[in-house]
Amino acid sequence: SQQGEEDPQALSIQEGENATMNCSYKTSINNLQWYRQNSGRGLVHLILIRSNEREKHSGRLRVTLDTSKKSSSLLITASRAADTASYFCATDGVLHNNDMRFGAGTRLTVKP
Amino acid sequence: DADVTQTPRNRITKTGKRIMLECSQTKGHDRMYWYRQDPGLGLRLIYYSFDVKDINKGEISDGYSVSRQAQAKFSLSLESAIPNQTALYFCATSVGTGPSEKLFFGSGTQLSVL
């Protein structure tokens, strides 16, 4: 079964706006990761946040983690048309023997 | 050259045929994984291997088998393909130094079973 669930399923914004995607999960985790997938291609790792961290930044990306609510958010600031892609959260957990489980993803469209 | 290479890139086969998807990596990672992706379902783990002598079932291993021929090679076999195995298949690797480090993905194999 999937561990993470992203929300919304699809998001459409204008270039320059911020995009926020959310991920909820069910069991305790060691870390949570966000990946990006351009259409039909392999996933690319964006950022990893550990269970003892609350916020992490990488360029225009900001990830937060709330373990009490079992949720995470990915914020992309000042979006560009090139950010158009699907974004997935992935979580591990003691119950999953350290293998990563992915959500169904958020499809982000950034209009120029 | 890609660090994680999957072959073939696309494959069309018929129900009942045996098919093998291959993955090789030049990253020197111990851990390798096979995932499948279906529209609307995200990625689901089929099998994973933490070293050459270690093979583990994922959440959807039925109908699949794997072979870890070397540290760099991890192949996925469908013994008797069926239409609902039509999907995009990904191989991935990770460093085996701790729990759940980041994954590096291949470009995928689109498999269609008719």
Tab-separated table of C-alpha atoms in Angstrom:
chain	number	residue	atom	x	y	z
A	1	SER	CA	0.000	0.000	0.000
A	2	GLN	CA	1.089	3.546	-0.571
A	3	GLN	CA	2.516	5.291	2.438
A	4	GLY	CA	2.295	8.881	1.277
A	5	GLU	CA	-0.615	10.679	-0.301
A	6	GLU	CA	-0.128	13.975	-2.083
A	7	ASP	CA	-2.628	16.765	-2.213
A	8	PRO	CA	-3.765	18.243	-4.529
A	9	GLN	CA	-3.678	15.721	-7.357
A	10	ALA	CA	-3.215	18.541	-9.839
A	11	LEU	CA	-2.238	22.181	-9.532
A	12	SER	CA	-2.133	24.870	-12.202
A	13	ILE	CA	-0.526	28.261	-11.566
A	14	GLN	CA	0.990	31.200	-13.422
A	15	GLU	CA	4.702	31.696	-13.756
A	16	GLY	CA	6.051	33.656	-10.816
A	17	GLU	CA	3.482	32.343	-8.350
A	18	ASN	CA	4.304	29.982	-5.507
A	19	ALA	CA	3.225	26.343	-5.592
A	20	THR	CA	2.469	24.354	-2.465
A	21	MET	CA	2.005	20.612	-2.414
A	22	ASN	CA	1.170	18.513	0.606
A	23	CYS	CA	1.927	14.960	1.599
A	24	SER	CA	0.321	12.923	4.362
A	25	TYR	CA	1.547	9.567	5.566
A	26	LYS	CA	0.389	6.884	7.952
A	27	THR	CA	3.232	5.356	9.961
A	28	SER	CA	6.334	6.571	11.746
A	29	ILE	CA	9.208	7.439	9.444
A	30	ASN	CA	12.972	7.861	9.443
A	31	ASN	CA	12.843	10.395	6.650
A	32	LEU	CA	10.648	11.832	3.942
A	33	GLN	CA	11.814	12.657	0.456
A	34	TRP	CA	10.444	14.656	-2.446
A	35	TYR	CA	11.032	13.706	-6.067
A	36	ARG	CA	10.231	15.302	-9.385
A	37	GLN	CA	9.273	13.504	-12.598
A	38	ASN	CA	9.172	15.108	-15.989
A	39	SER	CA	6.692	13.454	-18.288
A	40	GLY	CA	7.404	9.739	-18.627
A	41	ARG	CA	10.965	9.978	-17.356
A	42	GLY	CA	12.802	8.764	-14.310
A	43	LEU	CA	12.319	10.479	-10.985
A	44	VAL	CA	14.878	12.956	-9.740
A	45	HIS	CA	15.541	13.465	-6.060
A	46	LEU	CA	14.839	16.982	-4.816
A	47	ILE	CA	15.221	17.008	-1.078
A	48	LEU	CA	15.338	14.734	1.970
A	49	ILE	CA	14.120	15.745	5.402
A	50	ARG	CA	14.748	13.588	8.438
A	51	SER	CA	12.211	12.909	11.163
A	52	ASN	CA	14.055	15.149	13.634
A	53	GLU	CA	14.036	18.105	11.226
A	54	ARG	CA	11.164	20.535	10.792
A	55	GLU	CA	12.188	22.577	7.768
A	56	LYS	CA	14.700	22.395	4.990
A	57	HIS	CA	15.583	24.634	2.060
A	58	SER	CA	17.214	24.007	-1.279
A	59	GLY	CA	17.251	26.889	-3.728
A	60	ARG	CA	13.620	27.786	-4.473
A	61	LEU	CA	12.382	24.716	-2.610
A	62	ARG	CA	11.210	24.721	0.971
A	63	VAL	CA	10.084	21.540	2.691
A	64	THR	CA	8.427	21.298	6.073
A	65	LEU	CA	7.722	18.238	8.146
A	66	ASP	CA	5.214	17.885	10.963
A	67	THR	CA	5.587	14.440	12.495
A	68	SER	CA	2.752	15.021	14.955
A	69	LYS	CA	0.372	15.466	12.022
A	70	LYS	CA	2.226	12.992	9.807
A	71	SER	CA	2.410	15.537	7.027
A	72	SER	CA	4.878	17.420	4.882
A	73	SER	CA	4.658	20.262	2.426
A	74	LEU	CA	6.765	21.255	-0.553
A	75	LEU	CA	6.803	24.910	-1.504
A	76	ILE	CA	8.258	26.041	-4.828
A	77	THR	CA	8.718	29.790	-4.856
A	78	ALA	CA	8.709	32.024	-7.929
A	79	SER	CA	7.701	29.149	-10.172
A	80	ARG	CA	8.872	28.827	-13.754
A	81	ALA	CA	7.414	27.039	-16.744
A	82	ALA	CA	10.295	24.562	-16.412
A	83	ASP	CA	8.914	23.509	-13.008
A	84	THR	CA	6.026	21.820	-14.800
A	85	ALA	CA	6.258	18.180	-13.713
A	86	SER	CA	4.821	15.648	-11.304
A	87	TYR	CA	6.026	15.785	-7.715
A	88	PHE	CA	6.064	12.788	-5.417
A	89	CYS	CA	6.696	12.343	-1.744
A	90	ALA	CA	8.281	9.137	-0.544
A	91	THR	CA	8.576	7.804	2.963
A	92	ASP	CA	10.306	4.946	4.654
A	93	GLY	CA	9.479	3.464	7.985
A	94	VAL	CA	10.326	0.723	10.386
A	95	LEU	CA	7.387	-1.296	9.093
A	96	HIS	CA	8.710	-1.083	5.551
A	97	ASN	CA	12.216	-2.334	6.296
A	98	ASN	CA	13.762	0.854	4.989
A	99	ASP	CA	12.340	0.617	1.486
A	100	MET	CA	10.752	3.772	0.131
A	101	ARG	CA	7.027	4.064	-0.538
A	102	PHE	CA	5.674	6.676	-2.910
A	103	GLY	CA	2.444	8.589	-3.134
A	104	ALA	CA	0.462	9.068	-6.340
A	105	GLY	CA	1.941	12.501	-6.955
A	106	THR	CA	0.844	16.058	-7.660
A	107	ARG	CA	0.812	17.162	-11.276
A	108	LEU	CA	2.019	20.785	-11.389
A	109	THR	CA	1.482	22.932	-14.452
A	110	VAL	CA	3.119	26.338	-14.571
A	111	LYS	CA	1.744	28.548	-17.306
A	112	PRO	CA	4.074	31.082	-18.917
B	1	ASP	CA	26.435	8.037	-20.013
B	2	ALA	CA	23.616	7.499	-17.553
B	3	ASP	CA	24.523	6.245	-14.082
B	4	VAL	CA	21.546	3.882	-14.004
B	5	THR	CA	20.775	2.270	-17.339
B	6	GLN	CA	17.664	0.288	-18.139
B	7	THR	CA	17.133	-1.876	-21.193
B	8	PRO	CA	15.038	-2.049	-23.224
B	9	ARG	CA	13.471	1.416	-23.215
B	10	ASN	CA	10.220	0.088	-24.665
B	11	ARG	CA	8.898	-3.432	-25.045
B	12	ILE	CA	5.721	-4.899	-26.438
B	13	THR	CA	5.027	-8.531	-25.696
B	14	LYS	CA	2.169	-10.994	-25.697
B	15	THR	CA	0.336	-12.620	-22.834
B	16	GLY	CA	2.148	-15.676	-21.538
B	17	LYS	CA	5.595	-14.694	-22.760
B	18	ARG	CA	8.600	-14.570	-20.476
B	19	ILE	CA	10.336	-11.241	-20.460
B	20	MET	CA	13.380	-9.809	-18.730
B	21	LEU	CA	14.100	-6.184	-17.985
B	22	GLU	CA	17.678	-5.303	-17.227
B	23	CYS	CA	19.295	-2.663	-15.093
B	24	SER	CA	22.936	-1.771	-14.697
B	25	GLN	CA	24.563	0.977	-12.666
B	26	THR	CA	27.924	2.664	-12.539
B	27	LYS	CA	27.352	4.445	-9.239
B	28	GLY	CA	28.889	1.697	-7.125
B	29	HIS	CA	25.789	1.539	-4.936
B	30	ASP	CA	24.937	-1.566	-2.964
B	31	ARG	CA	21.172	-1.159	-2.971
B	32	MET	CA	19.023	-1.662	-6.043
B	33	TYR	CA	15.259	-1.563	-6.520
B	34	TRP	CA	12.554	-2.299	-9.053
B	35	TYR	CA	9.397	-0.177	-9.090
B	36	ARG	CA	6.417	-0.059	-11.378
B	37	GLN	CA	4.393	3.034	-12.099
B	38	ASP	CA	0.748	3.002	-13.080
B	39	PRO	CA	-1.257	6.126	-13.847
B	40	GLY	CA	-2.813	7.529	-10.688
B	41	LEU	CA	-1.087	5.031	-8.414
B	42	GLY	CA	2.387	6.416	-8.124
B	43	LEU	CA	5.304	4.011	-7.819
B	44	ARG	CA	5.004	0.644	-6.164
B	45	LEU	CA	7.950	-1.448	-5.044
B	46	ILE	CA	8.342	-4.870	-6.634
B	47	TYR	CA	11.674	-6.153	-5.293
B	48	TYR	CA	14.773	-4.740	-3.710
B	49	SER	CA	18.286	-5.921	-2.991
B	50	PHE	CA	20.685	-4.518	-0.420
B	51	ASP	CA	23.653	-6.491	-1.713
B	52	VAL	CA	24.424	-9.336	-4.088
B	53	LYS	CA	23.275	-12.020	-1.670
B	54	ASP	CA	20.223	-10.156	-0.406
B	55	ILE	CA	16.861	-10.167	-2.212
B	56	ASN	CA	13.633	-8.906	-0.680
B	57	LYS	CA	10.060	-8.813	-1.848
B	58	GLY	CA	8.318	-5.499	-2.103
B	59	GLU	CA	4.620	-4.843	-1.891
B	60	ILE	CA	3.711	-6.285	-5.310
B	61	SER	CA	6.144	-9.125	-6.028
B	62	ASP	CA	3.612	-11.706	-7.256
B	63	GLY	CA	4.228	-12.573	-10.903
B	64	TYR	CA	7.771	-11.200	-10.842
B	65	SER	CA	11.228	-12.526	-10.020
B	66	VAL	CA	14.622	-10.873	-9.842
B	67	SER	CA	18.270	-11.729	-10.121
B	68	ARG	CA	21.181	-9.752	-8.710
B	69	GLN	CA	23.973	-10.968	-10.958
B	70	ALA	CA	26.569	-8.557	-9.606
B	71	GLN	CA	26.708	-5.405	-7.560
B	72	ALA	CA	26.076	-3.441	-10.738
B	73	LYS	CA	23.323	-5.564	-12.276
B	74	PHE	CA	19.765	-6.268	-11.188
B	75	SER	CA	17.283	-7.822	-13.591
B	76	LEU	CA	13.520	-8.196	-13.331
B	77	SER	CA	11.678	-11.093	-14.964
B	78	LEU	CA	8.043	-11.625	-15.731
B	79	GLU	CA	7.701	-15.389	-15.984
B	80	SER	CA	4.385	-15.322	-17.826
B	81	ALA	CA	3.354	-11.818	-18.719
B	82	ILE	CA	-0.266	-10.713	-18.330
B	83	PRO	CA	-1.977	-7.525	-19.527
B	84	ASN	CA	-2.236	-5.948	-16.080
B	85	GLN	CA	1.550	-5.939	-15.926
B	86	THR	CA	1.482	-3.240	-18.569
B	87	ALA	CA	3.221	-0.352	-16.815
B	88	LEU	CA	6.290	1.847	-16.682
B	89	TYR	CA	9.079	0.055	-14.824
B	90	PHE	CA	11.881	1.811	-13.028
B	91	CYS	CA	15.142	0.589	-11.601
B	92	ALA	CA	16.717	2.638	-8.843
B	93	THR	CA	19.819	2.551	-6.671
B	94	SER	CA	20.853	4.000	-3.354
B	95	VAL	CA	23.914	4.118	-1.176
B	96	GLY	CA	23.826	1.439	1.470
B	97	THR	CA	25.111	3.453	4.391
B	98	GLY	CA	21.964	3.988	6.389
B	99	PRO	CA	18.204	3.887	6.357
B	100	SER	CA	16.585	5.076	3.192
B	101	GLU	CA	19.048	7.359	1.491
B	102	LYS	CA	17.982	9.072	-1.698
B	103	LEU	CA	17.200	7.023	-4.775
B	104	PHE	CA	18.741	7.414	-8.219
B	105	PHE	CA	16.429	6.304	-11.003
B	106	GLY	CA	16.927	4.955	-14.471
B	107	SER	CA	14.928	6.325	-17.397
B	108	GLY	CA	12.367	3.550	-17.241
B	109	THR	CA	11.088	0.731	-19.417
B	110	GLN	CA	7.609	1.056	-20.866
B	111	LEU	CA	6.188	-2.449	-21.050
B	112	SER	CA	3.007	-3.293	-22.890
B	113	VAL	CA	1.504	-6.766	-22.599
B	114	LEU	CA	-1.073	-7.512	-25.265
